[in-house]
PDB file of C-alpha atoms in Angstrom:
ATOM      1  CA  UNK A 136       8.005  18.010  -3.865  1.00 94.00           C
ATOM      2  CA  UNK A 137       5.073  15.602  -2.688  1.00 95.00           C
ATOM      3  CA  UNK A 138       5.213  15.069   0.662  1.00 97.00           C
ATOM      4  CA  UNK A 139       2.739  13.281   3.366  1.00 98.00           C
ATOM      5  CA  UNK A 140       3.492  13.530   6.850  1.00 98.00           C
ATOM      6  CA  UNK A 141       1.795  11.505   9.222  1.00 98.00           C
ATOM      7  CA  UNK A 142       0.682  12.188  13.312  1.00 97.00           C
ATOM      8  CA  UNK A 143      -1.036  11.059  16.025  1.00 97.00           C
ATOM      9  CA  UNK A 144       0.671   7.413  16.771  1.00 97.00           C
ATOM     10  CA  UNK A 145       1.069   6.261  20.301  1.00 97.00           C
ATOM     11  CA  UNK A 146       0.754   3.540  22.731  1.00 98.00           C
ATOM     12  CA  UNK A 147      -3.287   3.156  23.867  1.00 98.00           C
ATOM     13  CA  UNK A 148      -4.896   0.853  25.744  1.00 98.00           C
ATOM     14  CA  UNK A 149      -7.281  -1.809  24.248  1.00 98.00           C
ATOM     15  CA  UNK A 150     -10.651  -0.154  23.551  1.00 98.00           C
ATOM     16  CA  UNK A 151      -9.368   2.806  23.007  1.00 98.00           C
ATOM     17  CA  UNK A 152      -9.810   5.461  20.936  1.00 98.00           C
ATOM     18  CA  UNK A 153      -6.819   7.736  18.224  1.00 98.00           C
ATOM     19  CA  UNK A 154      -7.000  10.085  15.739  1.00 98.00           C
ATOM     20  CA  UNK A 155      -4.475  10.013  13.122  1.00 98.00           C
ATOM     21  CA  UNK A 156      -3.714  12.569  10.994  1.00 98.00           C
ATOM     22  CA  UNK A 157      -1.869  13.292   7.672  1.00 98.00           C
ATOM     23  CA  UNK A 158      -0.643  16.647   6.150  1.00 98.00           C
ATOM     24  CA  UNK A 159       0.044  16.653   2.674  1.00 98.00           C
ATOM     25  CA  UNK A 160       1.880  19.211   0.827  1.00 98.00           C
ATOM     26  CA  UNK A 161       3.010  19.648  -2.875  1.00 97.00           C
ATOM     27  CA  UNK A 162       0.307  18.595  -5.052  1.00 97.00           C
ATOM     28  CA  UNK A 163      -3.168  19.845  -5.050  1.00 97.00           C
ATOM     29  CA  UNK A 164      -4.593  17.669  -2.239  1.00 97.00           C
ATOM     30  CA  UNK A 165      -8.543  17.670  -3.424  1.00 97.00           C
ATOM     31  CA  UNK A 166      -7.728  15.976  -7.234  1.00 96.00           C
ATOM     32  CA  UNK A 167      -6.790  12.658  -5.185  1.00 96.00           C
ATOM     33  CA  UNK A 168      -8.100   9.636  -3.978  1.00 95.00           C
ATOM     34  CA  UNK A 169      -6.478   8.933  -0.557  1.00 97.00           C
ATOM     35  CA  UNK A 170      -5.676   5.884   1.326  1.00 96.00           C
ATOM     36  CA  UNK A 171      -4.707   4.463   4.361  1.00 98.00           C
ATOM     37  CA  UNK A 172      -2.327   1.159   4.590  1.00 98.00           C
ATOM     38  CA  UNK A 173      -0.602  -0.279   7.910  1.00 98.00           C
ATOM     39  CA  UNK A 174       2.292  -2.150   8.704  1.00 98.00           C
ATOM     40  CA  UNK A 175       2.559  -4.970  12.207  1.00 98.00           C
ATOM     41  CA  UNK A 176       5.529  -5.228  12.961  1.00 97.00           C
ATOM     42  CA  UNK A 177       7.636  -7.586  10.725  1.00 96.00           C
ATOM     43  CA  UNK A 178       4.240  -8.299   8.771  1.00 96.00           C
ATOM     44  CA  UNK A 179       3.467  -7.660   5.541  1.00 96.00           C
ATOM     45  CA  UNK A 180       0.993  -4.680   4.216  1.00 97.00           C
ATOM     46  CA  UNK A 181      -2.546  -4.194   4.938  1.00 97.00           C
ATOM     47  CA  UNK A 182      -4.947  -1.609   2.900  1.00 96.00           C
ATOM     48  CA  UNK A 183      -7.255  -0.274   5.659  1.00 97.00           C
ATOM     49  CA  UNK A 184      -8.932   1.802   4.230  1.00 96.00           C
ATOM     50  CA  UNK A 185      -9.754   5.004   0.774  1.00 94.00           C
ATOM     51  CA  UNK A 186     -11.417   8.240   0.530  1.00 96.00           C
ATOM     52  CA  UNK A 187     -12.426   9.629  -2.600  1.00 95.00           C
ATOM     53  CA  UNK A 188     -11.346  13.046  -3.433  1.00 95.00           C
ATOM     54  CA  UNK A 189     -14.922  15.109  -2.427  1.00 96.00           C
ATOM     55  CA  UNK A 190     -15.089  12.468   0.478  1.00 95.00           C
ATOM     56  CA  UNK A 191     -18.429  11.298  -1.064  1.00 95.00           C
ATOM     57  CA  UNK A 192     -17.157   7.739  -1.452  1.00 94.00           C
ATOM     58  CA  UNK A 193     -15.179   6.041   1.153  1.00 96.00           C
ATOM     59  CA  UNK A 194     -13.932   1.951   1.570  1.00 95.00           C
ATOM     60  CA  UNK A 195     -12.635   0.075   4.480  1.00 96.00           C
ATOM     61  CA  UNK A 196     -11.357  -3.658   5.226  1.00 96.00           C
ATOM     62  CA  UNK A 197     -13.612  -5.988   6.596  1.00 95.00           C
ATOM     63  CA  UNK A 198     -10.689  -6.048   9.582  1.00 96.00           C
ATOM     64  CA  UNK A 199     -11.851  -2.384  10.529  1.00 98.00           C
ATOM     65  CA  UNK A 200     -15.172  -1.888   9.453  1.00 97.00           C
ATOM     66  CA  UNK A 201     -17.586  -0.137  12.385  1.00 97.00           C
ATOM     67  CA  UNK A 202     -14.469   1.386  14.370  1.00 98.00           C
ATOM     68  CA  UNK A 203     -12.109   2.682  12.037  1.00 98.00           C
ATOM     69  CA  UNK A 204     -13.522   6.064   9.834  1.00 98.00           C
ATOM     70  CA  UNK A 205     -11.661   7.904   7.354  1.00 98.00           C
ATOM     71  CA  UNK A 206     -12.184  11.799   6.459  1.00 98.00           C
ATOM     72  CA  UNK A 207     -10.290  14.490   5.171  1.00 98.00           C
ATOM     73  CA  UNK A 208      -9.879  18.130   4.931  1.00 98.00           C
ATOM     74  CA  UNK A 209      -9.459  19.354   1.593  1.00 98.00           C
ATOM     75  CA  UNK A 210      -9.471  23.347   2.787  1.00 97.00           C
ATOM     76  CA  UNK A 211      -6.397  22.087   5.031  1.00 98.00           C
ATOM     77  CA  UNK A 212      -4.683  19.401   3.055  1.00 98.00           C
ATOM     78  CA  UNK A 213      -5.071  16.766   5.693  1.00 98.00           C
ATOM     79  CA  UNK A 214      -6.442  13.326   5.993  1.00 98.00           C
ATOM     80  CA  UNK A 215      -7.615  11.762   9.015  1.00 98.00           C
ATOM     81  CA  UNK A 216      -8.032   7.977  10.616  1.00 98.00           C
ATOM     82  CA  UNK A 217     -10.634   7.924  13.661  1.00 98.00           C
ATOM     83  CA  UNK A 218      -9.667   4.290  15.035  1.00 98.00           C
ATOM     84  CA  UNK A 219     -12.389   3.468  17.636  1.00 98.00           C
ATOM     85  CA  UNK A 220     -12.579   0.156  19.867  1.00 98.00           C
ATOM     86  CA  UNK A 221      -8.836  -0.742  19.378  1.00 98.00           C
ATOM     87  CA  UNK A 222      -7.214  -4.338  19.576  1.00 98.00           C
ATOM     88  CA  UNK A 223      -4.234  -5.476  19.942  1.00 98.00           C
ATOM     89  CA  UNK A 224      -4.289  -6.757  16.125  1.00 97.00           C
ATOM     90  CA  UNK A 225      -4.476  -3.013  15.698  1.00 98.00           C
ATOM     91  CA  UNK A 226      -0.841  -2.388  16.172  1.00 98.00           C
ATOM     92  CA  UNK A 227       1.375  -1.324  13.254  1.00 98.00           C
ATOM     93  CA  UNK A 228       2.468   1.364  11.132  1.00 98.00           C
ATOM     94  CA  UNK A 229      -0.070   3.503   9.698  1.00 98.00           C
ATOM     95  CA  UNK A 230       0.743   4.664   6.363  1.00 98.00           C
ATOM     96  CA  UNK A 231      -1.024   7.942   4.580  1.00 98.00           C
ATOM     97  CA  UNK A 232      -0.423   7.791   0.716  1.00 97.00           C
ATOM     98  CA  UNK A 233      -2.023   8.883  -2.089  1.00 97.00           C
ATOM     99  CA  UNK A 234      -3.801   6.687  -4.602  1.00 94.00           C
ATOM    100  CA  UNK A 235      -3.596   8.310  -8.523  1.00 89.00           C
ATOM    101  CA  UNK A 236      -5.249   5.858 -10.071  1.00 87.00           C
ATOM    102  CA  UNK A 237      -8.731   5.633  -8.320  1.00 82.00           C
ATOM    103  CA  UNK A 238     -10.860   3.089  -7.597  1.00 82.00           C
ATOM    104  CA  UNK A 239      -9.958  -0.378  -8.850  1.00 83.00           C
ATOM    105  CA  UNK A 240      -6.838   0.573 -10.498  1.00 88.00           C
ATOM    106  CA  UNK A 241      -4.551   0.685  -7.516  1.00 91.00           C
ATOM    107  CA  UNK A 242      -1.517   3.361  -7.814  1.00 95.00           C
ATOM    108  CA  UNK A 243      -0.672   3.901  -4.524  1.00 96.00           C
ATOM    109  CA  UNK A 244       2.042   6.947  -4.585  1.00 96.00           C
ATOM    110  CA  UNK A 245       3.873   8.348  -2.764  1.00 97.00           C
ATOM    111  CA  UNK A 246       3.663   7.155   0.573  1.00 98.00           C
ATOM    112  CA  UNK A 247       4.694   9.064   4.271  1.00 98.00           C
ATOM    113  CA  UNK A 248       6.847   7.911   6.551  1.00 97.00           C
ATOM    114  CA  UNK A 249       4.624   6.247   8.690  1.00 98.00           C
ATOM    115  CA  UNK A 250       3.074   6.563  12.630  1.00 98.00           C
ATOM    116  CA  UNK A 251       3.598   3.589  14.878  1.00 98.00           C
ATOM    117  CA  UNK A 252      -0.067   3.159  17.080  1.00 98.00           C
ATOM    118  CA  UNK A 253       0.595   0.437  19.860  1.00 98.00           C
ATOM    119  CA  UNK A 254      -1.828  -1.267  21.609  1.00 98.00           C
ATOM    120  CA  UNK A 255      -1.376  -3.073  24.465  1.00 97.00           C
ATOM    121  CA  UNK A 256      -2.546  -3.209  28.417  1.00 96.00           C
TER     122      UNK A 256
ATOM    123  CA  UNK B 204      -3.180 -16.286   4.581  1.00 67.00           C
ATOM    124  CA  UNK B 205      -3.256 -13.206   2.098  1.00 77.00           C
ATOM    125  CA  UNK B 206      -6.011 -13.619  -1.564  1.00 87.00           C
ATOM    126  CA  UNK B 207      -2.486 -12.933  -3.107  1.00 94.00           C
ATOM    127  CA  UNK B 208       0.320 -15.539  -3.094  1.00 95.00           C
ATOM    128  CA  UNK B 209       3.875 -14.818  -3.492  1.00 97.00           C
ATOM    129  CA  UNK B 210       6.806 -16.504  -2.525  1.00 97.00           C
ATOM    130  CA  UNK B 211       8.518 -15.892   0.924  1.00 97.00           C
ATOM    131  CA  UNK B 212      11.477 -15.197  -0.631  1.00 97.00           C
ATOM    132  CA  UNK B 213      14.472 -14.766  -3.483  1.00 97.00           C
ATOM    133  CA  UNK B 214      18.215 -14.163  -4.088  1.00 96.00           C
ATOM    134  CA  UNK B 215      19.775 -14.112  -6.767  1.00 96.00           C
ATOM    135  CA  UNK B 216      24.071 -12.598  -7.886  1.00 96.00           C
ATOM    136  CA  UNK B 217      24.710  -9.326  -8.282  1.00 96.00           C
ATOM    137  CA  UNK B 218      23.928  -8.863 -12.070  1.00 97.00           C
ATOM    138  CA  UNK B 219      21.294 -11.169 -12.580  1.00 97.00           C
ATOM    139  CA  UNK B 220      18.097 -11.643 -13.297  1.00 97.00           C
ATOM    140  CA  UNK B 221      15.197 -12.551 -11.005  1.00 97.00           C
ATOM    141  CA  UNK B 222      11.381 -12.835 -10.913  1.00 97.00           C
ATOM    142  CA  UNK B 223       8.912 -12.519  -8.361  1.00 98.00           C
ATOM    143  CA  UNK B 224       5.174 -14.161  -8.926  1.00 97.00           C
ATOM    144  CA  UNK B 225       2.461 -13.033  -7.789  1.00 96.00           C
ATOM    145  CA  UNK B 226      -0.712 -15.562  -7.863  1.00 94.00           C
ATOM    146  CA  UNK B 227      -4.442 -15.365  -6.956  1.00 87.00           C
ATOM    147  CA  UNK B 228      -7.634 -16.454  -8.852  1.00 78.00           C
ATOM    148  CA  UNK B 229      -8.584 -15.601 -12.152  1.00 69.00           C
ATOM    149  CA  UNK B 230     -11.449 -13.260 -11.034  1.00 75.00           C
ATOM    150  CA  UNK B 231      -8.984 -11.218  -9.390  1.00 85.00           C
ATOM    151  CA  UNK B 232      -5.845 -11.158 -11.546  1.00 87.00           C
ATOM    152  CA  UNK B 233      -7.736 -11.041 -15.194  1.00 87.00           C
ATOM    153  CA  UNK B 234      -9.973  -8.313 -14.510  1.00 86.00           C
ATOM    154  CA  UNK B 235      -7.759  -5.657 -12.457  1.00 90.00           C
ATOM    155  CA  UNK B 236      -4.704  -3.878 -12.673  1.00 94.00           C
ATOM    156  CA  UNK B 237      -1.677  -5.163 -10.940  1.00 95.00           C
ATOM    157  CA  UNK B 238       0.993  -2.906  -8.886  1.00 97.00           C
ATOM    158  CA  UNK B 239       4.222  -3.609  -7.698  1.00 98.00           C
ATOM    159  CA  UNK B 240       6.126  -2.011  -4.264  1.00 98.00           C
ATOM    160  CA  UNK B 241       9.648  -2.094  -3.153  1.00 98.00           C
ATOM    161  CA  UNK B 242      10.256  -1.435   0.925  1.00 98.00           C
ATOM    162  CA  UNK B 243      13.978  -1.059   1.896  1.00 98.00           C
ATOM    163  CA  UNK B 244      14.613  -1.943   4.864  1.00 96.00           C
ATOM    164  CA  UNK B 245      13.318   0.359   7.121  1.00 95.00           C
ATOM    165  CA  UNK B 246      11.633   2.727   4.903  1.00 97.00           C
ATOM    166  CA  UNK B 247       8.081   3.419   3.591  1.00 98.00           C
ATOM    167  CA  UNK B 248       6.954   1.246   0.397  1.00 98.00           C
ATOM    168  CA  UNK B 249       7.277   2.751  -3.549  1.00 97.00           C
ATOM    169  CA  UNK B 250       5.643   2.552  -6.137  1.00 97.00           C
ATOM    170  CA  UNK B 251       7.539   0.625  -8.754  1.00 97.00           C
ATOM    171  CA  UNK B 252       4.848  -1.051 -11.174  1.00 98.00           C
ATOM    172  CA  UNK B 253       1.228   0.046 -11.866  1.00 97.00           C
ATOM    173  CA  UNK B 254      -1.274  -1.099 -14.141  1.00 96.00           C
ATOM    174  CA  UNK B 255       0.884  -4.485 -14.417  1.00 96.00           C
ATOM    175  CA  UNK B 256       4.013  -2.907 -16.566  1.00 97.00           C
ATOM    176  CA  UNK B 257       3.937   0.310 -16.537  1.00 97.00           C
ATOM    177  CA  UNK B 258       7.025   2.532 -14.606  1.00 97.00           C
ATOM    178  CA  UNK B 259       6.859   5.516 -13.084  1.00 95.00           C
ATOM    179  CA  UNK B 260       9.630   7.679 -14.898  1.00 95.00           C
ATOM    180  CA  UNK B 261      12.443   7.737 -12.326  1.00 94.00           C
ATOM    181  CA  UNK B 262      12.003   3.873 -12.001  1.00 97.00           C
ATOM    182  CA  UNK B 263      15.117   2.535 -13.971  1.00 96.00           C
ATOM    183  CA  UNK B 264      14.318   0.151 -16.886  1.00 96.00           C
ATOM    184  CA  UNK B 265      15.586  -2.960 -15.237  1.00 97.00           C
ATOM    185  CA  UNK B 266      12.571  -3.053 -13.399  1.00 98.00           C
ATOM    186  CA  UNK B 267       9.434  -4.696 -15.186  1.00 98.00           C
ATOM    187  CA  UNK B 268       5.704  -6.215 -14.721  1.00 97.00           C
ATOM    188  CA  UNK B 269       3.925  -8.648 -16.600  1.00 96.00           C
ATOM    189  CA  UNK B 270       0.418 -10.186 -16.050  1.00 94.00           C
ATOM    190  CA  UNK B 271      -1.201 -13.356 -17.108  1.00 90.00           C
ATOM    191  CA  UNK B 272      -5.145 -14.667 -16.336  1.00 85.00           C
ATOM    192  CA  UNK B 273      -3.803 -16.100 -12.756  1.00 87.00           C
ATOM    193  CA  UNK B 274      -0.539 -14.626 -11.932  1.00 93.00           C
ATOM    194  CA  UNK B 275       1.852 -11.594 -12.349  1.00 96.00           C
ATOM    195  CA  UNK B 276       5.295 -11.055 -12.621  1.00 97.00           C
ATOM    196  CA  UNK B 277       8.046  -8.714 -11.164  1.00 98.00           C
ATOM    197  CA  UNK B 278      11.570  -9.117 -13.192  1.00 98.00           C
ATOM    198  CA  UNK B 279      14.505  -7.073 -12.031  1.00 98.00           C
ATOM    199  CA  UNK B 280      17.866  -7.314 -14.381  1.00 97.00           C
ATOM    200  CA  UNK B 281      21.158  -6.449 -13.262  1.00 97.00           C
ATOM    201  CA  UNK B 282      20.491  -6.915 -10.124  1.00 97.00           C
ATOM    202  CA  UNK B 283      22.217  -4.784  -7.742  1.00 96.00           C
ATOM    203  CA  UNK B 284      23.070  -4.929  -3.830  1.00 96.00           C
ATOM    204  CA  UNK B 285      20.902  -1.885  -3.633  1.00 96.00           C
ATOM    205  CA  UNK B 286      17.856  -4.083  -4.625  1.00 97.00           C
ATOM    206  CA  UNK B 287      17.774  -5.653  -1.019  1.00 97.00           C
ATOM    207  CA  UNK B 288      14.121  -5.186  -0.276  1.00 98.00           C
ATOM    208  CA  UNK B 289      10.808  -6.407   0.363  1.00 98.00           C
ATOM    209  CA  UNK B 290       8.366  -6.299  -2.831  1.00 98.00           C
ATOM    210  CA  UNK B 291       4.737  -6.404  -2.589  1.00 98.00           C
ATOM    211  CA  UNK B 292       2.019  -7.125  -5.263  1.00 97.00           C
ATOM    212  CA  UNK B 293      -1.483  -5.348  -5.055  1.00 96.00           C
ATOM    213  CA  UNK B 294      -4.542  -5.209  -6.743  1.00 95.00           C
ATOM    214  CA  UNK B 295      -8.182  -4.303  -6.557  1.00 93.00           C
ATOM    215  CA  UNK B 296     -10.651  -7.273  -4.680  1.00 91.00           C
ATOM    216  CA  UNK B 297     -13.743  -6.029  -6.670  1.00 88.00           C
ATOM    217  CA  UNK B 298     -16.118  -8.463  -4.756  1.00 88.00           C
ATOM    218  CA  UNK B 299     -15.087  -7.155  -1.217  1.00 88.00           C
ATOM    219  CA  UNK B 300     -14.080  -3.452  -2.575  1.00 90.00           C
ATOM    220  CA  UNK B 301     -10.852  -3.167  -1.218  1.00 92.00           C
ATOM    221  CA  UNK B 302      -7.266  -3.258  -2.183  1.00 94.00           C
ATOM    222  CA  UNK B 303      -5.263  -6.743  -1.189  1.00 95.00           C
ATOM    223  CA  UNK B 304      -1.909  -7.013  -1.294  1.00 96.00           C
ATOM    224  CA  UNK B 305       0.392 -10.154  -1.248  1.00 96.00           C
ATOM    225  CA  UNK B 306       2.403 -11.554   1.769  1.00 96.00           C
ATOM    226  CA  UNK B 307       5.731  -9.837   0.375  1.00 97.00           C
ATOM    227  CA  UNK B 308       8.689 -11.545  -1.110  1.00 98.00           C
ATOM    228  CA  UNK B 309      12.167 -10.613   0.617  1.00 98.00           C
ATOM    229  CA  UNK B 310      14.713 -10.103  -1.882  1.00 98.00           C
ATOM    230  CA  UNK B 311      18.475 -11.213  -1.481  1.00 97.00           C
ATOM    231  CA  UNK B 312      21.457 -10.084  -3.735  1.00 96.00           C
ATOM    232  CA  UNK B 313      23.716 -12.360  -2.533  1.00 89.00           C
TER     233      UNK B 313
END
């Protein structure tokens, strides 16, 4: 079955730096858009960020523009969130999914379990 | 303050009806495809709704989406305890190029 597994979560200090990773398994990876969505705690949801399914287009928030950068790794299956310069607004659950419907036409399934990133002093 | 409005929350009896809106300007709503997700408590979002009433297939048929110029719609019939969840609206924000989602609506089957 599809299945997205996220990594890489952990506490950091502010202006730090984490790599997140996602390993995807049951569906052929490279025929999907990807996407990356967090959580704050008790918040609502907040897109941060797609990658097209070459990696030749790619779309962040404003919120993470210039220190966040999305890639992926289509010979391993993975997806990956460089988060540079963090804040404390930083902190949530990151959520890999994958997005089936492309750009504009948001149909963001399935979704992995999530990796908590905490920043704080 | 999220582009997309919906309200805090709902509750409704076990076995009926309830709706969930979902507002935000016209140039956002008319032009692009509205999905819906459920969040259980303490699990990951799913997809429930996509291109504003369309269901995956193992979504049951009490679930359904509707769209108008300004605003859509999330109805959920026969409504179970099961239901208890967070539900969150999403679309495409074609003049910033992202996705934007709305503040959530708590759901509770009293």
């Amino acid at each position: 079955q599809v299945q997205l597994v996220e990594s890489g979560g952990g506490l950091v200090r502010p202006g730090e730096s984490l790599r997140l990773s996602c390993a995807a398994s049951g569906f052929t990876f490279s025929d999907y858009y990807m996407s990356w969505i967090r959580q704050a705690p008790g918040k609502g949801l907040e897109w941060v960020s797609y990658i097209s399914s070459t990696g030749s287009s790619i779309y962040y928030a404003e919120s993470v523009k210039g220190r966040f950068t999305i890639s992926r790794d289509n010979g391993e299956n993975s997806l990956y969130l460089q988060m540079n310069s963090l804040r404390a607004e930083d902190t949530a659950v990151y959520y890999c999914a994958r997005e089936w419907g492309g750009v504009g036409v948001p149909r963001i399934d399935p979704w992995g379990q999530g990796t908590l990133v905490t920043v704080s002093s | 303050q999220s582009v997309l409005t919906q309200p805090p929350s709902v509750s409704a009896a076990p076995g009926q009806k309830v709706t969930i809106s979902c507002s935000g300007s016209s140039s956002i709503i008319r032009h692009n495809y509205v999905s819906w997700y459920q969040q259980l408590p303490g699990t990951a979002p799913k997809l429930l709704i996509y291109d504003n009433d369309k269901r995956p297939s193992a979504i049951p048929d009490r679930f359904s989406g509707s769209k108008s110029d300004t605003s859509a719609t999330l109805g959920i019939t026969g409504l179970q305890t099961g239901d208890e969840a967070d539900y969150y609206c999403g679309t495409w924000h074609s003049s910033l190029s992202t996705v934007v989602f709305g503040g959530g609506t708590k759901l509770t089957v009293l």
